[in-house]
Amino acid sequence: MISRGRIRPSKASSLMGMIVGGVFVVIGLTVISSFGWFGVFWTLMALGITIGHAVNFFGKRGISSWEVEMQPPEQRAPHRESAVDFETKLRRLERLKAEGLITEEEYHRKRAEILAEKW
């Protein structure tokens, strides 16, 4: 069963967006308002941004910016490494030792881990 989750911006991000949006509203009302329809559009967009971030900052639910689908762990595909057979794991480990990328001690420890896994 897949469940859906919603992610919203952090409080700090919402506070910054609210402050910047407020600055743009002030700029829209004082400077850009003389630009006609563009000034009205600018001010309304800045007001919308400010209100959206204020809802996220002050509200408990807020407005999500992402929606994710989550699967329970038992329904997830097995990790790729666990699907690799023991022979392949041991051959990789042997190659790492032969190339000098791991020490003899690391080799024996990891080999014991691989052999201790359920066959």
CSV table of N, CA and C in Angstrom, one decimal:
chain,number,residue,atom,x,y,z
A,1,MET,N,0.8,-1.2,0.0
A,1,MET,CA,0.0,0.0,0.0
A,1,MET,C,0.9,1.2,0.0
A,2,ILE,N,0.6,2.1,-0.9
A,2,ILE,CA,1.4,3.3,-1.0
A,2,ILE,C,0.7,4.4,-0.3
A,3,SER,N,1.4,5.2,0.5
A,3,SER,CA,0.9,6.3,1.2
A,3,SER,C,1.5,7.6,0.6
A,4,ARG,N,0.8,8.7,0.7
A,4,ARG,CA,1.2,9.9,0.2
A,4,ARG,C,1.6,10.8,1.4
A,5,GLY,N,2.7,11.6,1.2
A,5,GLY,CA,3.1,12.5,2.2
A,5,GLY,C,3.3,13.9,1.5
A,6,ARG,N,3.1,14.9,2.3
A,6,ARG,CA,3.3,16.3,1.8
A,6,ARG,C,4.5,16.9,2.6
A,7,ILE,N,5.3,17.6,1.8
A,7,ILE,CA,6.4,18.3,2.4
A,7,ILE,C,6.3,19.8,2.2
A,8,ARG,N,6.4,20.6,3.2
A,8,ARG,CA,6.3,22.0,3.1
A,8,ARG,C,7.7,22.6,3.4
A,9,PRO,N,7.9,23.9,3.0
A,9,PRO,CA,9.2,24.5,3.4
A,9,PRO,C,9.4,24.7,4.9
A,10,SER,N,10.6,24.8,5.3
A,10,SER,CA,10.9,25.0,6.7
A,10,SER,C,10.4,26.4,7.2
A,11,LYS,N,10.4,26.6,8.5
A,11,LYS,CA,10.0,27.9,9.1
A,11,LYS,C,11.0,29.0,8.6
A,12,ALA,N,12.3,28.7,8.6
A,12,ALA,CA,13.3,29.7,8.2
A,12,ALA,C,13.1,30.1,6.7
A,13,SER,N,12.8,29.1,5.9
A,13,SER,CA,12.6,29.4,4.5
A,13,SER,C,11.3,30.2,4.3
A,14,SER,N,10.3,29.8,5.0
A,14,SER,CA,9.0,30.6,4.9
A,14,SER,C,9.2,32.0,5.5
A,15,LEU,N,9.9,32.2,6.5
A,15,LEU,CA,10.2,33.5,7.1
A,15,LEU,C,10.9,34.4,6.0
A,16,MET,N,12.0,33.8,5.4
A,16,MET,CA,12.7,34.6,4.4
A,16,MET,C,11.8,34.9,3.2
A,17,GLY,N,11.0,33.9,2.8
A,17,GLY,CA,10.1,34.2,1.7
A,17,GLY,C,9.1,35.3,2.0
A,18,MET,N,8.6,35.3,3.2
A,18,MET,CA,7.7,36.3,3.7
A,18,MET,C,8.3,37.7,3.7
A,19,ILE,N,9.5,37.8,4.2
A,19,ILE,CA,10.2,39.0,4.2
A,19,ILE,C,10.5,39.6,2.8
A,20,VAL,N,11.0,38.7,2.0
A,20,VAL,CA,11.3,39.1,0.6
A,20,VAL,C,10.1,39.5,-0.1
A,21,GLY,N,9.0,38.7,0.0
A,21,GLY,CA,7.7,39.0,-0.6
A,21,GLY,C,7.2,40.3,-0.1
A,22,GLY,N,7.3,40.6,1.2
A,22,GLY,CA,6.9,41.9,1.7
A,22,GLY,C,7.7,43.1,1.1
A,23,VAL,N,9.0,42.9,0.9
A,23,VAL,CA,9.8,43.9,0.3
A,23,VAL,C,9.3,44.2,-1.1
A,24,PHE,N,9.0,43.1,-1.9
A,24,PHE,CA,8.5,43.2,-3.2
A,24,PHE,C,7.2,43.9,-3.3
A,25,VAL,N,6.3,43.7,-2.3
A,25,VAL,CA,5.0,44.4,-2.2
A,25,VAL,C,5.3,45.9,-2.0
A,26,VAL,N,6.2,46.2,-1.1
A,26,VAL,CA,6.5,47.6,-0.9
A,26,VAL,C,7.0,48.3,-2.2
A,27,ILE,N,7.9,47.6,-2.8
A,27,ILE,CA,8.5,48.1,-4.1
A,27,ILE,C,7.4,48.2,-5.1
A,28,GLY,N,6.5,47.2,-5.2
A,28,GLY,CA,5.4,47.3,-6.1
A,28,GLY,C,4.5,48.5,-5.9
A,29,LEU,N,4.2,48.8,-4.6
A,29,LEU,CA,3.3,49.9,-4.2
A,29,LEU,C,4.0,51.2,-4.4
A,30,THR,N,5.3,51.3,-4.2
A,30,THR,CA,5.9,52.6,-4.3
A,30,THR,C,6.5,52.9,-5.6
A,31,VAL,N,7.2,52.0,-6.2
A,31,VAL,CA,8.0,52.3,-7.4
A,31,VAL,C,7.3,51.8,-8.7
A,32,ILE,N,6.9,50.5,-8.7
A,32,ILE,CA,6.4,49.9,-9.9
A,32,ILE,C,5.0,50.2,-10.2
A,33,SER,N,4.3,50.7,-9.2
A,33,SER,CA,2.8,51.0,-9.4
A,33,SER,C,2.6,52.0,-10.6
A,34,SER,N,3.6,52.8,-10.9
A,34,SER,CA,3.5,53.7,-12.0
A,34,SER,C,3.6,53.0,-13.4
A,35,PHE,N,3.9,51.7,-13.4
A,35,PHE,CA,4.1,51.0,-14.7
A,35,PHE,C,2.8,50.4,-15.2
A,36,GLY,N,1.6,50.9,-14.7
A,36,GLY,CA,0.4,50.4,-15.2
A,36,GLY,C,0.0,49.0,-14.8
A,37,TRP,N,-0.4,48.2,-15.8
A,37,TRP,CA,-0.8,46.8,-15.5
A,37,TRP,C,0.3,45.9,-15.0
A,38,PHE,N,1.5,46.2,-15.5
A,38,PHE,CA,2.7,45.5,-15.0
A,38,PHE,C,2.9,45.7,-13.5
A,39,GLY,N,2.7,47.0,-13.1
A,39,GLY,CA,2.8,47.3,-11.7
A,39,GLY,C,1.8,46.6,-10.8
A,40,VAL,N,0.5,46.5,-11.3
A,40,VAL,CA,-0.5,45.8,-10.6
A,40,VAL,C,-0.2,44.3,-10.5
A,41,PHE,N,0.2,43.7,-11.7
A,41,PHE,CA,0.5,42.3,-11.7
A,41,PHE,C,1.7,42.0,-10.7
A,42,TRP,N,2.7,42.8,-10.8
A,42,TRP,CA,3.9,42.7,-9.9
A,42,TRP,C,3.4,42.7,-8.4
A,43,THR,N,2.6,43.7,-8.1
A,43,THR,CA,2.2,43.8,-6.7
A,43,THR,C,1.4,42.6,-6.2
A,44,LEU,N,0.4,42.2,-7.1
A,44,LEU,CA,-0.4,41.1,-6.7
A,44,LEU,C,0.4,39.8,-6.6
A,45,MET,N,1.3,39.5,-7.5
A,45,MET,CA,2.2,38.4,-7.4
A,45,MET,C,3.0,38.4,-6.1
A,46,ALA,N,3.6,39.5,-5.8
A,46,ALA,CA,4.4,39.7,-4.6
A,46,ALA,C,3.5,39.5,-3.3
A,47,LEU,N,2.3,40.0,-3.4
A,47,LEU,CA,1.3,39.8,-2.3
A,47,LEU,C,1.0,38.3,-2.1
A,48,GLY,N,0.8,37.6,-3.2
A,48,GLY,CA,0.5,36.2,-3.2
A,48,GLY,C,1.7,35.4,-2.6
A,49,ILE,N,2.9,35.7,-3.0
A,49,ILE,CA,4.1,35.0,-2.4
A,49,ILE,C,4.2,35.3,-0.9
A,50,THR,N,3.9,36.5,-0.5
A,50,THR,CA,4.0,36.9,0.9
A,50,THR,C,3.0,36.1,1.7
A,51,ILE,N,1.7,36.1,1.2
A,51,ILE,CA,0.7,35.4,1.9
A,51,ILE,C,0.9,33.9,2.0
A,52,GLY,N,1.4,33.3,0.9
A,52,GLY,CA,1.7,31.9,0.9
A,52,GLY,C,2.8,31.5,1.9
A,53,HIS,N,3.8,32.3,2.0
A,53,HIS,CA,4.9,32.0,3.0
A,53,HIS,C,4.4,32.3,4.4
A,54,ALA,N,3.5,33.3,4.6
A,54,ALA,CA,3.0,33.6,5.9
A,54,ALA,C,2.1,32.4,6.4
A,55,VAL,N,1.3,31.8,5.5
A,55,VAL,CA,0.5,30.7,5.9
A,55,VAL,C,1.4,29.5,6.3
A,56,ASN,N,2.5,29.3,5.6
A,56,ASN,CA,3.5,28.2,6.0
A,56,ASN,C,4.2,28.6,7.3
A,57,PHE,N,4.5,29.9,7.5
A,57,PHE,CA,5.2,30.2,8.7
A,57,PHE,C,4.3,30.2,10.0
A,58,PHE,N,3.1,30.7,9.9
A,58,PHE,CA,2.3,30.8,11.0
A,58,PHE,C,1.3,29.6,11.2
A,59,GLY,N,1.0,28.9,10.1
A,59,GLY,CA,0.0,27.8,10.2
A,59,GLY,C,0.7,26.5,10.6
A,60,LYS,N,-0.2,25.6,11.1
A,60,LYS,CA,0.3,24.3,11.5
A,60,LYS,C,0.4,23.4,10.3
A,61,ARG,N,-0.5,23.4,9.3
A,61,ARG,CA,-0.5,22.6,8.1
A,61,ARG,C,0.3,23.2,7.0
A,62,GLY,N,0.0,24.4,6.7
A,62,GLY,CA,0.7,25.1,5.7
A,62,GLY,C,0.4,24.6,4.3
A,63,ILE,N,1.1,25.2,3.3
A,63,ILE,CA,1.0,24.8,1.9
A,63,ILE,C,2.2,24.0,1.5
A,64,SER,N,1.9,22.8,1.0
A,64,SER,CA,3.0,21.9,0.7
A,64,SER,C,3.6,22.3,-0.6
A,65,SER,N,4.9,22.1,-0.7
A,65,SER,CA,5.6,22.4,-2.0
A,65,SER,C,6.0,21.1,-2.7
A,66,TRP,N,5.9,20.0,-2.0
A,66,TRP,CA,6.2,18.7,-2.6
A,66,TRP,C,5.2,17.6,-2.1
A,67,GLU,N,5.0,16.7,-3.0
A,67,GLU,CA,4.2,15.6,-2.6
A,67,GLU,C,4.9,14.3,-2.9
A,68,VAL,N,5.1,13.4,-2.0
A,68,VAL,CA,5.8,12.2,-2.2
A,68,VAL,C,5.0,10.9,-1.9
A,69,GLU,N,5.3,9.9,-2.6
A,69,GLU,CA,4.7,8.6,-2.4
A,69,GLU,C,5.7,7.7,-1.6
A,70,MET,N,5.2,7.1,-0.5
A,70,MET,CA,6.0,6.2,0.3
A,70,MET,C,5.5,4.8,0.3
A,71,GLN,N,6.4,3.8,0.3
A,71,GLN,CA,6.1,2.4,0.4
A,71,GLN,C,6.6,1.9,1.7
A,72,PRO,N,5.8,1.0,2.4
A,72,PRO,CA,6.3,0.4,3.6
A,72,PRO,C,7.6,-0.4,3.2
A,73,PRO,N,8.5,-0.6,4.2
A,73,PRO,CA,9.8,-1.3,3.9
A,73,PRO,C,9.5,-2.7,3.3
A,74,GLU,N,8.5,-3.4,3.8
A,74,GLU,CA,8.3,-4.8,3.3
A,74,GLU,C,7.9,-4.9,1.8
A,75,GLN,N,7.4,-3.7,1.2
A,75,GLN,CA,7.0,-3.7,-0.2
A,75,GLN,C,8.1,-3.2,-1.1
A,76,ARG,N,9.2,-2.7,-0.5
A,76,ARG,CA,10.2,-2.1,-1.4
A,76,ARG,C,11.0,-3.3,-2.0
A,77,ALA,N,11.6,-2.9,-3.2
A,77,ALA,CA,12.4,-3.9,-3.9
A,77,ALA,C,13.7,-4.2,-3.0
A,78,PRO,N,14.2,-5.4,-3.0
A,78,PRO,CA,15.4,-5.7,-2.2
A,78,PRO,C,16.6,-4.8,-2.7
A,79,HIS,N,17.4,-4.5,-1.7
A,79,HIS,CA,18.6,-3.7,-2.1
A,79,HIS,C,19.4,-4.5,-3.1
A,80,ARG,N,20.0,-3.9,-4.0
A,80,ARG,CA,20.7,-4.5,-5.1
A,80,ARG,C,21.9,-5.4,-4.6
A,81,GLU,N,22.6,-4.9,-3.6
A,81,GLU,CA,23.7,-5.7,-3.1
A,81,GLU,C,23.3,-7.0,-2.5
A,82,SER,N,22.2,-7.0,-1.8
A,82,SER,CA,21.7,-8.3,-1.2
A,82,SER,C,21.3,-9.3,-2.2
A,83,ALA,N,21.0,-8.9,-3.4
A,83,ALA,CA,20.5,-9.8,-4.5
A,83,ALA,C,21.7,-10.5,-5.1
A,84,VAL,N,22.9,-9.9,-4.9
A,84,VAL,CA,24.1,-10.5,-5.5
A,84,VAL,C,24.5,-11.8,-4.8
A,85,ASP,N,24.8,-12.8,-5.5
A,85,ASP,CA,25.1,-14.1,-4.9
A,85,ASP,C,26.4,-14.1,-4.2
A,86,PHE,N,26.6,-15.1,-3.3
A,86,PHE,CA,27.8,-15.1,-2.5
A,86,PHE,C,29.1,-15.2,-3.3
A,87,GLU,N,29.1,-16.0,-4.3
A,87,GLU,CA,30.3,-16.2,-5.1
A,87,GLU,C,30.8,-14.8,-5.7
A,88,THR,N,29.8,-14.0,-6.2
A,88,THR,CA,30.2,-12.7,-6.8
A,88,THR,C,30.7,-11.8,-5.7
A,89,LYS,N,30.1,-11.8,-4.5
A,89,LYS,CA,30.6,-11.0,-3.4
A,89,LYS,C,32.1,-11.4,-3.0
A,90,LEU,N,32.3,-12.7,-2.9
A,90,LEU,CA,33.6,-13.2,-2.5
A,90,LEU,C,34.6,-12.9,-3.6
A,91,ARG,N,34.3,-13.0,-4.9
A,91,ARG,CA,35.2,-12.7,-6.0
A,91,ARG,C,35.6,-11.2,-6.0
A,92,ARG,N,34.6,-10.3,-5.7
A,92,ARG,CA,34.8,-8.9,-5.7
A,92,ARG,C,35.8,-8.6,-4.5
A,93,LEU,N,35.5,-9.2,-3.4
A,93,LEU,CA,36.4,-9.0,-2.2
A,93,LEU,C,37.8,-9.5,-2.5
A,94,GLU,N,38.0,-10.6,-3.1
A,94,GLU,CA,39.3,-11.2,-3.5
A,94,GLU,C,40.0,-10.2,-4.4
A,95,ARG,N,39.3,-9.6,-5.4
A,95,ARG,CA,39.9,-8.7,-6.3
A,95,ARG,C,40.4,-7.4,-5.6
A,96,LEU,N,39.6,-6.9,-4.6
A,96,LEU,CA,40.0,-5.7,-3.8
A,96,LEU,C,41.3,-6.0,-3.1
A,97,LYS,N,41.4,-7.2,-2.5
A,97,LYS,CA,42.6,-7.6,-1.8
A,97,LYS,C,43.8,-7.7,-2.7
A,98,ALA,N,43.6,-8.3,-3.9
A,98,ALA,CA,44.6,-8.5,-4.8
A,98,ALA,C,45.1,-7.2,-5.4
A,99,GLU,N,44.3,-6.2,-5.5
A,99,GLU,CA,44.6,-4.9,-6.0
A,99,GLU,C,45.2,-4.0,-4.9
A,100,GLY,N,45.2,-4.5,-3.7
A,100,GLY,CA,45.8,-3.7,-2.6
A,100,GLY,C,44.9,-2.6,-2.1
A,101,LEU,N,43.6,-2.7,-2.4
A,101,LEU,CA,42.7,-1.7,-1.9
A,101,LEU,C,42.2,-1.9,-0.5
A,102,ILE,N,42.3,-3.1,0.0
A,102,ILE,CA,41.9,-3.4,1.4
A,102,ILE,C,43.1,-4.2,2.0
A,103,THR,N,43.2,-4.2,3.3
A,103,THR,CA,44.2,-4.9,4.0
A,103,THR,C,43.8,-6.4,4.2
A,104,GLU,N,44.7,-7.2,4.6
A,104,GLU,CA,44.4,-8.6,4.8
A,104,GLU,C,43.4,-8.8,6.0
A,105,GLU,N,43.5,-7.9,7.0
A,105,GLU,CA,42.6,-8.0,8.1
A,105,GLU,C,41.2,-7.6,7.6
A,106,GLU,N,41.1,-6.5,6.8
A,106,GLU,CA,39.8,-6.1,6.3
A,106,GLU,C,39.2,-7.2,5.5
A,107,TYR,N,40.0,-7.9,4.7
A,107,TYR,CA,39.6,-9.0,3.8
A,107,TYR,C,39.0,-10.1,4.6
A,108,HIS,N,39.7,-10.5,5.7
A,108,HIS,CA,39.2,-11.7,6.5
A,108,HIS,C,37.9,-11.3,7.2
A,109,ARG,N,37.9,-10.1,7.7
A,109,ARG,CA,36.7,-9.6,8.5
A,109,ARG,C,35.5,-9.6,7.5
A,110,LYS,N,35.6,-9.0,6.3
A,110,LYS,CA,34.5,-8.9,5.4
A,110,LYS,C,34.1,-10.3,4.9
A,111,ARG,N,35.1,-11.2,4.7
A,111,ARG,CA,34.8,-12.5,4.2
A,111,ARG,C,34.0,-13.3,5.2
A,112,ALA,N,34.3,-13.1,6.5
A,112,ALA,CA,33.6,-13.8,7.5
A,112,ALA,C,32.1,-13.2,7.6
A,113,GLU,N,32.0,-11.9,7.3
A,113,GLU,CA,30.6,-11.3,7.3
A,113,GLU,C,29.8,-11.9,6.2
A,114,ILE,N,30.4,-12.1,5.0
A,114,ILE,CA,29.7,-12.6,3.8
A,114,ILE,C,29.3,-14.0,4.1
A,115,LEU,N,30.2,-14.8,4.6
A,115,LEU,CA,29.9,-16.2,4.9
A,115,LEU,C,28.9,-16.4,6.0
A,116,ALA,N,28.8,-15.4,6.9
A,116,ALA,CA,27.9,-15.6,8.0
A,116,ALA,C,26.4,-15.2,7.5
A,117,GLU,N,26.3,-14.6,6.4
A,117,GLU,CA,25.0,-14.3,5.9
A,117,GLU,C,24.2,-15.5,5.6
A,118,LYS,N,22.9,-15.4,5.6
A,118,LYS,CA,22.0,-16.6,5.3
A,118,LYS,C,22.1,-16.9,3.9
A,119,TRP,N,22.4,-18.2,3.6
A,119,TRP,CA,22.5,-18.7,2.2
A,119,TRP,C,21.2,-18.9,1.6
